[in-house]
Amino acid sequence: MTAPFTGIDFYQLDELLTEEERAVRDTVRDWVSRRFMPVIEQHNRAGTFPDHLIPEMAEMGLLGAPIQGYDCAGMNATAYGLILQELERGDSGLRSFASVQTSLCMWPIWTYGTEDQKQKWLPPMARGKKLGCFGLTEPDHGSNPGGMITRAKRKGGKWVLNGAKMWITNATVADIAVVWAKDDEDQIRGYLVEKGTPGFTSRETKNKWSLRASITGELIFSDCAIPEDCVFPDVKGLKGPLSCLTQARYGIAWGAIGAAMACYDSSVNYAKTRIQFDRPIGAFQLNQEKLAYMLTEITKGQCLCLRLAQLKDQKKLKPEQVSLAKRNNVEIALNIARLARDLHGANGIIDEYPVIRHMMNLESVKTYEGTHDIHTLVLGQAATGLAAYT
Amino acid sequence: MNIVVCVKRVPDSSARIKVGADNRTIDPAGVEYVLNPYDEFAVEEALKIKEKAGAGEVTILALGGPESAETIRKGLAMGADKGIHLKEGTTGRDFIATAQAIAAELKGRPLDLLLFGNKAIDDDGTQVAAMVATLLGLPFVGVITKLELNGRTATAHRPVEGGVEVVEVALPASFSAQKGLNEPRFASLKGIMAAKKKPLEEKPAAAGEPRMELVKLDNPPARPAPRIVGTGKDAVPALMKLLREEAKVI
């Protein structure tokens, strides 16, 4: 087996963390090493999520960690980022699970929900007793969510939903779906739809070659009637779902660094122990160049995340700043995973090493939560003031 | 039920250890320090006992430099109630002087259970626990894998060659934890945030009377290059001879 994971801190960024932040990071790192790593490959092969770990994650407070009150831990942005970094060091599917529950489901309920909605959902979600999912993307509306065709019509004191959502993490296991649909005034609003509501079904998307240890599926609404009070009362328009995505993308920027660190760690160990031509392959310049690239980009990505966390805690964070970090960190993580796969030679394609799993996962991470290209256009607009799309 | 758990800050087992310039201490640069894993078993056991009893207080005690406060807070984050930090400078002390300072602190304090890890993974000393217990006049059961309380009686299991020894002692008593005693919990986020607000008493460690001097730390000798003595069953006699005469392992 490979040596235990110890993290990468080339720029002594640990010195910028508080003792609590380091303790949180080290505890989650230890949990991932001891509890998650021994089971991830079998779940990745089977295409299943390790459900038995959900109570442990909840017990530690990893679900809804940045939320204040409602049985949540109320962590700052840095600590929350470090948690997601460590979870994705394990697997992008594990981080996705925490992100969806926390940033895409609990966060909108906490931010836009009524007090009754918060009381009803947040404490059981923090305890892992209730799972959530987030329905925005549709089969024909991915990068252009504003074009959605899912409708919520008012009828006899109820909202009646019709439409379908696709590529939804936790679709088939969620107890509650935060669903975005257009109302009679063509306004996008958020609705809380409970599992088991007549007219609401879900279907798992099988045969993925990426994020295999994460459940993905479709949500189908066919004359699905929900009570009138199951809507977020005040938020209207695309800013509702987009503000949730800003939260989740923030976490992805951190998480991608975790995946990259896992690939780098495995690469360094492999380069030092694999002997060819009577020398460790890490002594060869072409491999050193790969490792130097990985170390440099991970360090830069860590600096981006840490500054982003400061801005988030100071409530100065702009969505385009999150776009920059998500776009950059996922891209370099994917590059690092590919280089790691290369450096591991033939061993890089089997799951004795984590690199091929991270590499395939990161293809999804590059695409979801705003594709790489869409974030490029966000930054292009920030630079020029001109929108490349409307 | 008053439970005191003595803990030590040690280098992480995965750390690459370098001997410092003084040849007596290890170079702390780049080394991660953790709560000694055997002490973690002791902390977990204390918390379990308190939770089962529904009452009591768990105190974490450490002797060491300023950084040991962080190690104590790890125990507080797991759920212990308060900490005692016996501070000292950077010079290490021997086992008896360590035990004397801890015993001096604990003497006269209300105490039902005193728990230690079986050994610290840095020096593998295994001495301090028994010394403190002796200085305090407490019964001591070392290397335990099970602990049951029944009123003022404690029953401890300790593995011995080919079996288990079951020992019964009256409280107050002292024990040292072996792997297998329990599965230590992970600190929760709330526990970590609460740890800093829990009382942590700091005081200088009492001077002891050392009887040992650490003369020198050294790296293990470099391993000789591997040799292939032959292949297949023809090589077995030669291999046996080397294992017997050169390596002296059989």
Short mmCIF file of N, CA, C and O in Angstrom, two decimals, chain A residues 4 6 19-20 22 27 31 34 59-61 65 71-72 75 83, chain B residues 14 16 32 40 70 73 183-184 186-190 192-193 196:
data_model
loop_
_atom_site.label_atom_id
_atom_site.label_comp_id
_atom_site.label_asym_id
_atom_site.label_seq_id
_atom_site.Cartn_x
_atom_site.Cartn_y
_atom_site.Cartn_z
N PRO A 4 0.68 6.90 3.98
CA PRO A 4 -0.50 7.69 4.33
C PRO A 4 -0.43 9.11 3.76
O PRO A 4 0.65 9.67 3.60
N THR A 6 -0.48 12.97 3.53
CA THR A 6 -0.09 13.97 4.52
C THR A 6 -0.37 15.42 4.08
O THR A 6 -0.12 16.34 4.82
N GLU A 19 -5.89 27.55 14.63
CA GLU A 19 -5.76 26.19 15.18
C GLU A 19 -7.03 25.38 14.91
O GLU A 19 -6.95 24.19 14.57
N GLU A 20 -8.20 26.03 15.03
CA GLU A 20 -9.45 25.31 14.78
C GLU A 20 -9.56 24.88 13.32
O GLU A 20 -10.00 23.78 13.03
N ARG A 22 -7.16 24.25 11.27
CA ARG A 22 -6.25 23.11 11.04
C ARG A 22 -6.82 21.84 11.67
O ARG A 22 -6.74 20.76 11.10
N THR A 27 -8.94 16.57 11.08
CA THR A 27 -9.94 15.58 11.50
C THR A 27 -10.62 14.97 10.28
O THR A 27 -10.80 13.75 10.19
N TRP A 31 -10.48 11.18 8.91
CA TRP A 31 -11.71 10.41 8.68
C TRP A 31 -11.70 9.83 7.26
O TRP A 31 -12.03 8.65 7.06
N ARG A 34 -9.19 6.95 7.11
CA ARG A 34 -9.53 5.75 7.88
C ARG A 34 -10.86 5.12 7.50
O ARG A 34 -11.01 3.91 7.55
N GLU A 59 -22.69 13.07 12.14
CA GLU A 59 -22.23 13.14 13.53
C GLU A 59 -21.09 14.15 13.68
O GLU A 59 -21.01 14.89 14.65
N MET A 60 -20.20 14.17 12.68
CA MET A 60 -19.08 15.11 12.73
C MET A 60 -19.52 16.54 12.40
O MET A 60 -18.77 17.48 12.64
N GLY A 61 -20.70 16.70 11.82
CA GLY A 61 -21.19 18.03 11.48
C GLY A 61 -20.82 18.47 10.07
O GLY A 61 -20.82 19.65 9.75
N ALA A 65 -22.34 22.35 7.22
CA ALA A 65 -21.32 22.90 8.12
C ALA A 65 -21.29 24.44 8.20
O ALA A 65 -21.09 24.98 9.28
N ASP A 71 -29.08 23.28 14.32
CA ASP A 71 -28.24 22.11 14.58
C ASP A 71 -27.03 22.00 13.66
O ASP A 71 -26.43 20.93 13.52
N CYS A 72 -26.68 23.10 12.98
CA CYS A 72 -25.50 23.07 12.10
C CYS A 72 -24.32 23.69 12.83
O CYS A 72 -24.47 24.41 13.81
N MET A 75 -19.59 26.90 10.57
CA MET A 75 -18.15 27.09 10.30
C MET A 75 -17.93 28.29 9.38
O MET A 75 -18.80 28.66 8.58
N ILE A 83 -12.88 21.46 4.54
CA ILE A 83 -13.65 20.21 4.65
C ILE A 83 -13.86 19.62 3.26
O ILE A 83 -13.62 18.43 3.02
N SER B 14 3.58 8.84 10.42
CA SER B 14 4.04 8.87 9.02
C SER B 14 5.16 9.90 8.80
O SER B 14 5.67 10.04 7.70
N ARG B 16 8.68 11.77 8.63
CA ARG B 16 10.05 11.32 8.41
C ARG B 16 10.93 12.00 9.44
O ARG B 16 11.07 13.22 9.45
N GLU B 32 4.76 16.70 11.49
CA GLU B 32 3.43 16.94 12.05
C GLU B 32 3.32 16.23 13.39
O GLU B 32 3.75 15.09 13.53
N GLU B 40 -5.14 8.28 22.60
CA GLU B 40 -6.48 8.46 22.04
C GLU B 40 -7.43 7.36 22.51
O GLU B 40 -8.61 7.60 22.77
N GLU B 70 -2.27 22.43 22.28
CA GLU B 70 -3.03 22.00 21.10
C GLU B 70 -3.42 20.53 21.22
O GLU B 70 -4.51 20.12 20.84
N ARG B 73 -6.20 20.19 23.57
CA ARG B 73 -7.47 20.61 22.95
C ARG B 73 -8.03 19.56 22.00
O ARG B 73 -9.24 19.51 21.77
N GLU B 183 -12.62 2.01 19.57
CA GLU B 183 -12.39 2.72 18.30
C GLU B 183 -12.58 4.20 18.59
O GLU B 183 -13.72 4.65 18.78
N PRO B 184 -11.49 4.98 18.68
CA PRO B 184 -11.67 6.39 19.06
C PRO B 184 -12.57 7.14 18.08
O PRO B 184 -12.52 6.91 16.88
N PHE B 186 -14.16 10.42 16.04
CA PHE B 186 -13.62 11.61 15.38
C PHE B 186 -14.23 12.82 16.07
O PHE B 186 -15.42 12.81 16.39
N ALA B 187 -13.43 13.83 16.30
CA ALA B 187 -13.97 15.06 16.89
C ALA B 187 -15.00 15.63 15.93
O ALA B 187 -14.85 15.54 14.71
N SER B 188 -16.07 16.21 16.47
CA SER B 188 -17.04 16.87 15.60
C SER B 188 -16.64 18.33 15.42
O SER B 188 -15.84 18.86 16.19
N LEU B 189 -17.19 18.95 14.38
CA LEU B 189 -16.88 20.37 14.14
C LEU B 189 -17.27 21.20 15.36
O LEU B 189 -16.54 22.09 15.78
N LYS B 190 -18.45 20.89 15.93
CA LYS B 190 -18.89 21.64 17.11
C LYS B 190 -17.92 21.39 18.27
O LYS B 190 -17.63 22.30 19.04
N ILE B 192 -14.74 20.74 18.07
CA ILE B 192 -13.51 21.48 17.81
C ILE B 192 -13.69 22.95 18.18
O ILE B 192 -12.84 23.56 18.81
N MET B 193 -14.86 23.50 17.80
CA MET B 193 -15.11 24.92 18.10
C MET B 193 -15.29 25.14 19.60
O MET B 193 -14.93 26.19 20.11
N LYS B 196 -11.87 25.36 22.50
CA LYS B 196 -11.11 26.53 22.94
C LYS B 196 -11.79 27.24 24.11
O LYS B 196 -11.14 28.00 24.83
#
